[in-house]
mmCIF file of C-alpha atoms and ligand atoms in Angstrom:
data_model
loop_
_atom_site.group_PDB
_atom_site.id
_atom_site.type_symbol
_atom_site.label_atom_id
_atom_site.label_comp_id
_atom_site.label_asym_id
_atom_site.label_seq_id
_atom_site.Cartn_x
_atom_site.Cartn_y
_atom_site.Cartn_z
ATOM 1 C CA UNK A 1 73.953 123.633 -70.350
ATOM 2 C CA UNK A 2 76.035 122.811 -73.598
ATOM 3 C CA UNK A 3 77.317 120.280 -75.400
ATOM 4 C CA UNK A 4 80.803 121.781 -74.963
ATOM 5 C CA UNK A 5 80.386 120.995 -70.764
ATOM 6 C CA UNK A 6 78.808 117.587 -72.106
ATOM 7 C CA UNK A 7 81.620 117.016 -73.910
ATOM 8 C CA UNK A 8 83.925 118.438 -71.074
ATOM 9 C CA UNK A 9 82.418 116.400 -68.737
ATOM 10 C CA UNK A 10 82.733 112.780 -70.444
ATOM 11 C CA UNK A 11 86.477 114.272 -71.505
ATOM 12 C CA UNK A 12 87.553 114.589 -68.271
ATOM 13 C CA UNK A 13 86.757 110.775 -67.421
ATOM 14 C CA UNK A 14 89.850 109.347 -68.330
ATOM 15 C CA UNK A 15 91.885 112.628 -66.304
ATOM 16 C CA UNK A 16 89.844 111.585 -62.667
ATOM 17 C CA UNK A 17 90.170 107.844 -63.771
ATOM 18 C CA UNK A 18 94.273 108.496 -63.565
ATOM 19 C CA UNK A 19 93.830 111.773 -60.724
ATOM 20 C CA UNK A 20 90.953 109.697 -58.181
ATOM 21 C CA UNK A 21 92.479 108.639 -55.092
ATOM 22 C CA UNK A 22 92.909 105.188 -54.034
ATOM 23 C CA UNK A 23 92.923 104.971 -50.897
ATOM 24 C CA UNK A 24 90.377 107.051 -50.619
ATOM 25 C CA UNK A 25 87.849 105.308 -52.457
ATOM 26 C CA UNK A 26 89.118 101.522 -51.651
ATOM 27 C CA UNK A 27 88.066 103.058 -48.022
ATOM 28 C CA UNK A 28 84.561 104.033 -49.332
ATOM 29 C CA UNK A 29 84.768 100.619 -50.976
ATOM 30 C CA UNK A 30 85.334 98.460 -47.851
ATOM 31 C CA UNK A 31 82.649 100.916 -45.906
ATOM 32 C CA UNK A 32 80.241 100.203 -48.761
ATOM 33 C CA UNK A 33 80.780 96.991 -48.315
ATOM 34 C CA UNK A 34 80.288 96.175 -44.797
ATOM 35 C CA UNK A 35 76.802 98.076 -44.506
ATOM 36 C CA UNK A 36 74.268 94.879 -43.989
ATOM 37 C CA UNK A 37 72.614 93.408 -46.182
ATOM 38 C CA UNK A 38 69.574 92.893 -45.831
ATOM 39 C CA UNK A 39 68.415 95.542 -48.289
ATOM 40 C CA UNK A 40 70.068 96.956 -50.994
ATOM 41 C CA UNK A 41 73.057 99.763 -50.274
ATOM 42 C CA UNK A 42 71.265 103.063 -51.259
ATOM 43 C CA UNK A 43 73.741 105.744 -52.579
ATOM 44 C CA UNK A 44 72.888 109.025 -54.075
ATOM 45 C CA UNK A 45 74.615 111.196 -56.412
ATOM 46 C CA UNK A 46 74.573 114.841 -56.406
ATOM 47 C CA UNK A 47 75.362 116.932 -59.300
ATOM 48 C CA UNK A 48 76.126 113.522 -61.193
ATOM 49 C CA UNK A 49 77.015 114.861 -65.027
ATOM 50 C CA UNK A 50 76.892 112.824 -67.516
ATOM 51 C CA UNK A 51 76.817 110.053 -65.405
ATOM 52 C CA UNK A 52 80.724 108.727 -65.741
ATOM 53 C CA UNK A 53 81.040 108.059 -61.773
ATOM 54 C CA UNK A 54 77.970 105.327 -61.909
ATOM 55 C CA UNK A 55 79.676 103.420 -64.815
ATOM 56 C CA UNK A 56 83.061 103.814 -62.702
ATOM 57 C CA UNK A 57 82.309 102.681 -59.609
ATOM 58 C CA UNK A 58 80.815 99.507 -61.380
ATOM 59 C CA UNK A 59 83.041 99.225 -63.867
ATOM 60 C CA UNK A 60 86.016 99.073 -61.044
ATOM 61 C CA UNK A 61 83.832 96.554 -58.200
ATOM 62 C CA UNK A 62 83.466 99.204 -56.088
ATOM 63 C CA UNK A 63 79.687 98.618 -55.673
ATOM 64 C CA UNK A 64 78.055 95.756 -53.599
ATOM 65 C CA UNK A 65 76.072 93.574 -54.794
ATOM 66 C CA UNK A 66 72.737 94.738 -54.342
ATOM 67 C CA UNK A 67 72.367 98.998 -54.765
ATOM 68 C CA UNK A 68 69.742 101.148 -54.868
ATOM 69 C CA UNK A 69 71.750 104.237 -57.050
ATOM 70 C CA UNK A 70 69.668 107.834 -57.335
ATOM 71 C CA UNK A 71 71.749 110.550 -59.104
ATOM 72 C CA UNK A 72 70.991 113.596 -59.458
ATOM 73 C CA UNK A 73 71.519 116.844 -61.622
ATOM 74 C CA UNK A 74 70.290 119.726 -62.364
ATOM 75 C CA UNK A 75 70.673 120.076 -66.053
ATOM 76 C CA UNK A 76 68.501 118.126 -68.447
ATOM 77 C CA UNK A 77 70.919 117.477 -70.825
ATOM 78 C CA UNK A 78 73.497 116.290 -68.927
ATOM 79 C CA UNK A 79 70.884 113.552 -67.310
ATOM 80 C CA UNK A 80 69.825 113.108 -71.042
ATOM 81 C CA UNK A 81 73.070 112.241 -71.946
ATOM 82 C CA UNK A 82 73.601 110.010 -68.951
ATOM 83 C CA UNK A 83 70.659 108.051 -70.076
ATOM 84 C CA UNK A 84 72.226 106.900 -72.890
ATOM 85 C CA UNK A 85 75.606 106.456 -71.640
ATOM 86 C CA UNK A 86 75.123 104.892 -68.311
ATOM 87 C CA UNK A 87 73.717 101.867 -70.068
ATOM 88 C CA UNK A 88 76.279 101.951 -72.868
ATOM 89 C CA UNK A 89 78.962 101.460 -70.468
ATOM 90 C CA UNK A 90 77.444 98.784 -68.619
ATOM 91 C CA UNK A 91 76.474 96.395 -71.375
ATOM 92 C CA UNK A 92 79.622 96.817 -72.183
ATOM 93 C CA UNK A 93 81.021 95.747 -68.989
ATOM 94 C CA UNK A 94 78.926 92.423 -69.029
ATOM 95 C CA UNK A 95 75.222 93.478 -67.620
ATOM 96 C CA UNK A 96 71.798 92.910 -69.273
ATOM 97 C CA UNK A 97 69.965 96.470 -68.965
ATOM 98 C CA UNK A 98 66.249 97.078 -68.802
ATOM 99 C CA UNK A 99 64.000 99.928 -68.267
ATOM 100 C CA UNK A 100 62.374 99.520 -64.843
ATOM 101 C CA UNK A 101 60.032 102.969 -64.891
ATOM 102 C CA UNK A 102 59.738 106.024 -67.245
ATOM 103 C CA UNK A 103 58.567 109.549 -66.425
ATOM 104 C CA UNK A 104 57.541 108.629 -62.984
ATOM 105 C CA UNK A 105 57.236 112.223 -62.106
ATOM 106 C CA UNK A 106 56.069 113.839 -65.023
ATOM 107 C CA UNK A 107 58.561 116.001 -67.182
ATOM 108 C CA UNK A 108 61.025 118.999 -67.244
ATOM 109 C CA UNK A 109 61.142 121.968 -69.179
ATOM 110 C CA UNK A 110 62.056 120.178 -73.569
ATOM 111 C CA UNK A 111 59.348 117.624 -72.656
ATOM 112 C CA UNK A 112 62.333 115.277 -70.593
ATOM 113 C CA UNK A 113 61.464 112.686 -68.269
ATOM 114 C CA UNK A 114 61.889 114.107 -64.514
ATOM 115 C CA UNK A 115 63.029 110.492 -63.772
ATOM 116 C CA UNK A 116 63.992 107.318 -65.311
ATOM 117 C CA UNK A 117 65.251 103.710 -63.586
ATOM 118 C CA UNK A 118 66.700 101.367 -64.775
ATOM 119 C CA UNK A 119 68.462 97.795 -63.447
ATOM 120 C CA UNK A 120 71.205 96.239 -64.471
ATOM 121 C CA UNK A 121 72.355 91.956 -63.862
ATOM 122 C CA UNK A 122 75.283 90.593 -64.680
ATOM 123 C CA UNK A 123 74.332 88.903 -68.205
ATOM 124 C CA UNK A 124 75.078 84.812 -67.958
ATOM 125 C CA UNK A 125 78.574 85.156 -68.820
ATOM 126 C CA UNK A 126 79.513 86.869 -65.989
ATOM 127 C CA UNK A 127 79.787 85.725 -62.451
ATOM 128 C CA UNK A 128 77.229 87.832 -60.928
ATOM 129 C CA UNK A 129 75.837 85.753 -58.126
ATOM 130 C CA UNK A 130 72.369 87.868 -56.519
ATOM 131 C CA UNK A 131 73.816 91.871 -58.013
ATOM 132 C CA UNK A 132 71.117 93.630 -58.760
ATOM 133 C CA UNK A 133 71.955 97.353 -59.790
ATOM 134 C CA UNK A 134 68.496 99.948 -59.791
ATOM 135 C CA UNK A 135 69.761 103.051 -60.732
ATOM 136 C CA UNK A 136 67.823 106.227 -61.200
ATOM 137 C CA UNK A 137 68.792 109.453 -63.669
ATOM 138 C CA UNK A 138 67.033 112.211 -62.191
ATOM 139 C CA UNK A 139 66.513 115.895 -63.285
ATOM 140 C CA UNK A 140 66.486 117.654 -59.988
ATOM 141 C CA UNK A 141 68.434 120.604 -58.010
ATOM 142 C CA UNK A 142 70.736 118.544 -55.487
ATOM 143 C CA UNK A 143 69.514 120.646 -52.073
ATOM 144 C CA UNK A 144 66.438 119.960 -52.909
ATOM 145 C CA UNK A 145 65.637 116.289 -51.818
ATOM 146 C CA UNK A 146 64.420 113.675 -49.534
ATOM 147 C CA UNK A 147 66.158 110.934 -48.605
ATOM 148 C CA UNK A 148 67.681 108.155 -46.250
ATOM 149 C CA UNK A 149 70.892 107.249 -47.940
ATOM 150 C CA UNK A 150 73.400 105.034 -46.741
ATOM 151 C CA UNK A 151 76.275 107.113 -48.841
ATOM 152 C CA UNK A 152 76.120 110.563 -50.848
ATOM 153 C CA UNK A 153 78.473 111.179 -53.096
ATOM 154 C CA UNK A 154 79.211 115.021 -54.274
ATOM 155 C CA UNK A 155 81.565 114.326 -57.269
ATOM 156 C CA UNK A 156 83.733 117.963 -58.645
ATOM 157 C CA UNK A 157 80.612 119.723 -56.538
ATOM 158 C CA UNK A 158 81.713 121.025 -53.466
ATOM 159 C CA UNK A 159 83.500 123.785 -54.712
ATOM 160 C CA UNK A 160 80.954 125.599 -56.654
ATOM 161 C CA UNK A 161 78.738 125.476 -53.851
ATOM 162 C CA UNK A 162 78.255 126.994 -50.405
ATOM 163 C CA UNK A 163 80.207 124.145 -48.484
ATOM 164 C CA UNK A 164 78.413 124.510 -44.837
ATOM 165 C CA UNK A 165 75.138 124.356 -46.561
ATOM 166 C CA UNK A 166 75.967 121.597 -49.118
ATOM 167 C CA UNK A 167 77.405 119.413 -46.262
ATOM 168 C CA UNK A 168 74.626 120.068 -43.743
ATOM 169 C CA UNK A 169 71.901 119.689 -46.678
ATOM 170 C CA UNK A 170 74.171 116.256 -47.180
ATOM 171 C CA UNK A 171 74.104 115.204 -43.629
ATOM 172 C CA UNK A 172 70.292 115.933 -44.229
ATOM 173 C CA UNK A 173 70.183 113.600 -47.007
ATOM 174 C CA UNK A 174 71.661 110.179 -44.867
ATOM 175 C CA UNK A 175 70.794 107.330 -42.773
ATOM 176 C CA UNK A 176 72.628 107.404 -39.234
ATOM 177 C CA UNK A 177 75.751 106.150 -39.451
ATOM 178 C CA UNK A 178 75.635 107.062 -43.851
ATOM 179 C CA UNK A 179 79.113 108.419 -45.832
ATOM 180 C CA UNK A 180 80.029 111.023 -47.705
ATOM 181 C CA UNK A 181 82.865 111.014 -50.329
ATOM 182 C CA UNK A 182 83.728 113.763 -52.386
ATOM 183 C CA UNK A 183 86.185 113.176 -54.911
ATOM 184 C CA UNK A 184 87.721 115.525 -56.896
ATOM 185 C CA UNK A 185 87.016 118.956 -54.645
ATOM 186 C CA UNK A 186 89.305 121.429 -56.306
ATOM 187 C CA UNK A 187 91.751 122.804 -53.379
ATOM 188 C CA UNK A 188 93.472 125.960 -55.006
ATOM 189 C CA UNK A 189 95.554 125.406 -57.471
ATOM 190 C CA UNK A 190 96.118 125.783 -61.360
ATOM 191 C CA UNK A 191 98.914 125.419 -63.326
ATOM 192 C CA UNK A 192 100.554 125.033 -66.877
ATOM 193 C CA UNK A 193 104.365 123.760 -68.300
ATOM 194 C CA UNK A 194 105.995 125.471 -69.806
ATOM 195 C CA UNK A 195 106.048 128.589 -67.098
ATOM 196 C CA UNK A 196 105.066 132.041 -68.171
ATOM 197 C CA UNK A 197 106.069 134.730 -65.826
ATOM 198 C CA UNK A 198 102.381 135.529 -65.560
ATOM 199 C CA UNK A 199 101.158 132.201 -64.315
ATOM 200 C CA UNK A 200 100.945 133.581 -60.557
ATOM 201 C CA UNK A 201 98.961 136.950 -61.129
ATOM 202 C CA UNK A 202 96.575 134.821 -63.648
ATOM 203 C CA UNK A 203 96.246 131.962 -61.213
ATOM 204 C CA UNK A 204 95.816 134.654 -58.476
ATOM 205 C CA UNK A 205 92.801 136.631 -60.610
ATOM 206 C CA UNK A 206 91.133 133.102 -61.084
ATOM 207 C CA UNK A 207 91.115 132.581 -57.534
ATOM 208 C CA UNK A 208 89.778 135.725 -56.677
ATOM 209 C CA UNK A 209 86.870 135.866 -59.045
ATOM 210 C CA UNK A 210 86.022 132.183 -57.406
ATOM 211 C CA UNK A 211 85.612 133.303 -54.230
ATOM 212 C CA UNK A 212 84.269 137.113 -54.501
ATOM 213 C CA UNK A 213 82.570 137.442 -58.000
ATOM 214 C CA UNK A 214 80.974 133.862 -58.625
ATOM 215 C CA UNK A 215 77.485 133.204 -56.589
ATOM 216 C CA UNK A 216 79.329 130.320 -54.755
ATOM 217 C CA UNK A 217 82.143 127.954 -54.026
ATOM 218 C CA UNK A 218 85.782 128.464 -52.692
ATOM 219 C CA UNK A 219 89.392 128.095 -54.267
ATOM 220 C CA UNK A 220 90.387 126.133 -51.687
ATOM 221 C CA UNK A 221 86.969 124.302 -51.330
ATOM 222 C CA UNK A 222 89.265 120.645 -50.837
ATOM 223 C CA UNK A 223 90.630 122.000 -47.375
ATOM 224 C CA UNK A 224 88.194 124.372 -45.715
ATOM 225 C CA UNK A 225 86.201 120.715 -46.399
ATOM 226 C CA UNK A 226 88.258 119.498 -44.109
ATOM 227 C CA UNK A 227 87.763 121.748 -41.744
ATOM 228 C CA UNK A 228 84.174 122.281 -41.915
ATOM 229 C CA UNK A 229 83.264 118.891 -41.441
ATOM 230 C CA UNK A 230 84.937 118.114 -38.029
ATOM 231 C CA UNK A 231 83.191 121.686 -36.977
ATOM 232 C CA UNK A 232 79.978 119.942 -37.659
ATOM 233 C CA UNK A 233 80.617 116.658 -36.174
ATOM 234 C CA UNK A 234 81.371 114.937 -39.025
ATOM 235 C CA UNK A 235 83.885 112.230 -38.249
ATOM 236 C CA UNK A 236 86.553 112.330 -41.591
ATOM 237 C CA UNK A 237 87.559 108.716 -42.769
ATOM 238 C CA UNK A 238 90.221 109.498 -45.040
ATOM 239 C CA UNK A 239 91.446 112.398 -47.592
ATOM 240 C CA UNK A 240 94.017 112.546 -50.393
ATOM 241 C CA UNK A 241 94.897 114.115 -53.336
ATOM 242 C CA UNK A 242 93.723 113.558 -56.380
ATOM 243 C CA UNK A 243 95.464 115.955 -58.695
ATOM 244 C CA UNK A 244 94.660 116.094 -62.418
ATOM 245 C CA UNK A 245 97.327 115.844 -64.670
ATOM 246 C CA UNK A 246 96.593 116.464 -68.416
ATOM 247 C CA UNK A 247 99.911 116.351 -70.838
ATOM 248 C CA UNK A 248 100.502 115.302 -74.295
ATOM 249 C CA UNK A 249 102.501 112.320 -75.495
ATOM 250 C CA UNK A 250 104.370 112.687 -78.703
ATOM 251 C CA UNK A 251 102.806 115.985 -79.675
ATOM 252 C CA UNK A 252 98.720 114.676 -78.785
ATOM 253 C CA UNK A 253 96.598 114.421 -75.822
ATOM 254 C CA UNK A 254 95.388 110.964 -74.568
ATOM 255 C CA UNK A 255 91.497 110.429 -75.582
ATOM 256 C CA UNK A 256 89.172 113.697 -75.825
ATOM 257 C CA UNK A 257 91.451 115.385 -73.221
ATOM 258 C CA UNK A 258 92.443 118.225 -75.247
ATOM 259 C CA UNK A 259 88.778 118.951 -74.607
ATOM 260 C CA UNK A 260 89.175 119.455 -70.676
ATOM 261 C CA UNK A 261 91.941 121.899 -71.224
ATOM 262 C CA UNK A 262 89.758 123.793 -73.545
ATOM 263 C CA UNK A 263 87.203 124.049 -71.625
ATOM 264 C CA UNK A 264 89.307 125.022 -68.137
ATOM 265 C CA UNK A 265 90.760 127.665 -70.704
ATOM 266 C CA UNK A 266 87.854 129.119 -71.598
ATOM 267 C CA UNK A 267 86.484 129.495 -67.947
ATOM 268 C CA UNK A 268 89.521 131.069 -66.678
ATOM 269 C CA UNK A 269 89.251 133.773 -69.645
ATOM 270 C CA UNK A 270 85.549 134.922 -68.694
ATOM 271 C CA UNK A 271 86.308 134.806 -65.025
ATOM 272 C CA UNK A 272 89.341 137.148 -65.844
ATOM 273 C CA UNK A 273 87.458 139.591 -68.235
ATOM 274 C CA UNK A 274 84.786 140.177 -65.233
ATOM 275 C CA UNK A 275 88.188 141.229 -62.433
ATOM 276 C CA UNK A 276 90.150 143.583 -64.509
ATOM 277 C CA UNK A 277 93.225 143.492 -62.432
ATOM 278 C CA UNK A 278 96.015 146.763 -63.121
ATOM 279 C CA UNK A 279 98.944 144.482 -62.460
ATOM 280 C CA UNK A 280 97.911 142.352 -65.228
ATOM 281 C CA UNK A 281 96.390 144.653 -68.293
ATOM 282 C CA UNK A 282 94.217 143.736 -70.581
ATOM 283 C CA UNK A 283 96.378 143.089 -73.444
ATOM 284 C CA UNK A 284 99.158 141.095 -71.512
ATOM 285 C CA UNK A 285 96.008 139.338 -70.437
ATOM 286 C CA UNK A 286 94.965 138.197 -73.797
ATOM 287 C CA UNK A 287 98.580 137.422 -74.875
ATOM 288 C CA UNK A 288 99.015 134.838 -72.380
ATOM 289 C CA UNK A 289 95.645 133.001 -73.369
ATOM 290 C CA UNK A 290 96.947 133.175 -76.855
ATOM 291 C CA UNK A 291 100.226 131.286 -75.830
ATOM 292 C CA UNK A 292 98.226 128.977 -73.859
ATOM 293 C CA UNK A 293 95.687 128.348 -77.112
ATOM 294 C CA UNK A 294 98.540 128.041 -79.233
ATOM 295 C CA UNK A 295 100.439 125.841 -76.923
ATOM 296 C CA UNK A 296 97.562 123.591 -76.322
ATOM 297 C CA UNK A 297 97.171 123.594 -80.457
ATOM 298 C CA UNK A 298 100.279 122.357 -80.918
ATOM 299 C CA UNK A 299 100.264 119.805 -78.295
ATOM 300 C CA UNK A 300 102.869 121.244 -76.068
ATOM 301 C CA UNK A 301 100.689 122.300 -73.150
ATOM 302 C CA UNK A 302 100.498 120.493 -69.710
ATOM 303 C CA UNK A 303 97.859 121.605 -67.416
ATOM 304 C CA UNK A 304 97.189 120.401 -63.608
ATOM 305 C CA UNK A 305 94.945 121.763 -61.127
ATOM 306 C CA UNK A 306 95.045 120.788 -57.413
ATOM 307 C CA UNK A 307 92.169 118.787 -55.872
ATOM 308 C CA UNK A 308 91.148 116.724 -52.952
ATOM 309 C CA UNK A 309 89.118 113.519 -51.862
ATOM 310 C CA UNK A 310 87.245 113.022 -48.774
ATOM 311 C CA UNK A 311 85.412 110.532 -47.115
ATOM 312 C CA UNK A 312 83.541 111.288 -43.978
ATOM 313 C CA UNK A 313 81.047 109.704 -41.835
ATOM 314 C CA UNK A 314 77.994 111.743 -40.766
ATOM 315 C CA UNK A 315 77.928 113.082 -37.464
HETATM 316 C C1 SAM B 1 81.818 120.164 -62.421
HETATM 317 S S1 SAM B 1 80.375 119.304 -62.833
HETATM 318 C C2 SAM B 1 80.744 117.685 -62.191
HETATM 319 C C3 SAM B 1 79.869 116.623 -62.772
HETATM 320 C C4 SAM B 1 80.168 115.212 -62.297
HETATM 321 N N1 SAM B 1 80.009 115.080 -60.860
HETATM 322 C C5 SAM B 1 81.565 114.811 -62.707
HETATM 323 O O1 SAM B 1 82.468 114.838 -61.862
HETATM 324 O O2 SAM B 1 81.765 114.531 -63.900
HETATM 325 C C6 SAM B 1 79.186 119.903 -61.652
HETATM 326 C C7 SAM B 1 77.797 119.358 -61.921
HETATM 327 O O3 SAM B 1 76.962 119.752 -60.832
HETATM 328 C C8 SAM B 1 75.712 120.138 -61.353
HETATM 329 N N2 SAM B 1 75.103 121.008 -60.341
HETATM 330 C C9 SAM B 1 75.563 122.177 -59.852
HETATM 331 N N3 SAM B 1 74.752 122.658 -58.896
HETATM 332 C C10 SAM B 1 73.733 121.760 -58.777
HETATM 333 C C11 SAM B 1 72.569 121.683 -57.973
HETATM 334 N N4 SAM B 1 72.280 122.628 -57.084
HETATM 335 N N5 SAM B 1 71.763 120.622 -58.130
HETATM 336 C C12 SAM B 1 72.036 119.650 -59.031
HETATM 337 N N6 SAM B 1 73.114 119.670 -59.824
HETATM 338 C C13 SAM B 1 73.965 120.700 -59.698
HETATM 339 C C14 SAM B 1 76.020 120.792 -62.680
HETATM 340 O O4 SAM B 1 74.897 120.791 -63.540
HETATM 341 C C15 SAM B 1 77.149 119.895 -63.173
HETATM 342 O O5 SAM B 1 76.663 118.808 -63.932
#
């Protein structure tokens, strides 16, 4: 993968920080929480990135104390990049880092470690009591693995994937009893300010190359979630919306979002050269990816796309 979708993917922190839902996740919070404790709450992460949700979820309490953390991903780089920014973000929110293991499992294709593990305490100025983080970056395909988990979490996953696999392979992955959340499962729907009178037919061709050109996933991934986990047993806990919002202030975007726009941008205008369309030619096409460009530019674009959380318990 690139360093544009590295960059992308640590650029769109700050937009799921704002667009994560919070009920949602103070419910996987409290369910965390209650699981007992006589050994350490063991979550993994599929398709983890760059690693932002690890730093979240610790950064904002929403760990308990003692958690056994595997996340996953398929690209190198991405867990390369995780490596050094998982423990960047937790020194600085107050915890002493150190190496537990190295290369367990040998190495990936560039000579990178398979797997890596670290564990983080609470340094002495911080009220830590027993927490004891382990937390291992791991190059590995997400359908792949063994495990007993007591939660899986599929973070902006579930809709490039096929869903009734991916949540069968997830049941798969979990202790009786263990959660799923999926945050940020896009649920059909993209949009920019100001209007252009071809926003529909673009937002139309996007959809359709998601669900009939690319390999896998759905447009409206966030609700056929919802239904295809009750058809499967699964017992849903709670869902909400978690929309991202992305608009300038003053003429500039907050942080590196600029970045996320960018990239959404660019995705949309591959997906649309591969499903010529003859309501929308080629050269109206391009012009309204050079307002967007130019928009975005000048800081006068606002871009949100529709997405959904959900929490559900395995059946
Ligand atoms: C849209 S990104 C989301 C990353 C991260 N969860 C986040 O929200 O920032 C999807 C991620 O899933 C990874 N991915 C896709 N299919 C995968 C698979 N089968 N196994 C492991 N990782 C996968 C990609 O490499 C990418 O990092």
């Amino acid at each position: 993968m690139t360093n544009s979708m590295q960059r992308y993917l640590e650029a769109k922190r700050s937009v799921d920080d704002r667009a994560l839902n919070r009920r949602v996740l103070e419910r996987f919070t409290a369910e965390l929480s209650a699981r007992p404790e006589t050994k350490p709450v063991r979550i993994v992460e599929l398709g983890c990135g760059v690693g932002t949700m690890i730093a979240r979820l610790v950064e904002w309490n929403c760990l308990p104390a003692r958690v056994s953390y595997r996340a996953v991903d398929r690209d190198a780089a991405s867990i390369q990049r995780a490596r050094e920014s998982v423990p960047a973000r937790l020194q600085a929110a107050g915890y002493t880092v150190d190496p537990l293991e190295s290369g367990a499992d040998g190495t990936v294709e560039g000579g990178v470690p398979k797997s890596t593990t670290l564990v983080a305490r609470p340094d002495e100025t911080s009220d830590g009591g027993g927490t004891r983080l382990e937390i291992t970056l791991e190059v590995a395909d997400a359908f792949e693995l063994e495990d007993d988990a007591d939660a899986v979490i599929a973070a902006a996953l579930l809709d490039i994937v096929d869903l009734e696999d991916a949540t069968s392979e997830i049941a798969d992955l979990l202790a009786g009893d263990g959660l799923c959340y999926a945050p940020i499962t896009y649920d059909g729907g993209t949009t920019y300010a100001p209007r252009d009178r071809l926003d529909d037919r673009i937002e139309a061709q996007y959809h359709h190359h998601m669900d009939e050109v690319r390999d896998d996933g759905s447009s409206r991934a966030g609700s056929e979630l919802l239904a295809v986990l009750p058809q499967q047993g699964w017992n849903v806990l709670a869902a909400g919306g978690s929309d991202w919002i992305v608009r300038p202030r003053g003429g500039e975007y907050p942080d590196d979002e600029a970045a996320v726009v960018a990239q959404v941008l660019e995705t949309m205008a591959d997906a649309l050269e591969e499903v010529p369309s003859p309501e929308l030619g080629a050269d109206a096409r391009r012009r309204w990816f050079a307002r967007r460009w130019r928009e975005l530019e000048a800081g006068d674009l606002v871009y949100v796309a529709h997405n959904l959380d959900v929490l559900a318990r395995v059946p």
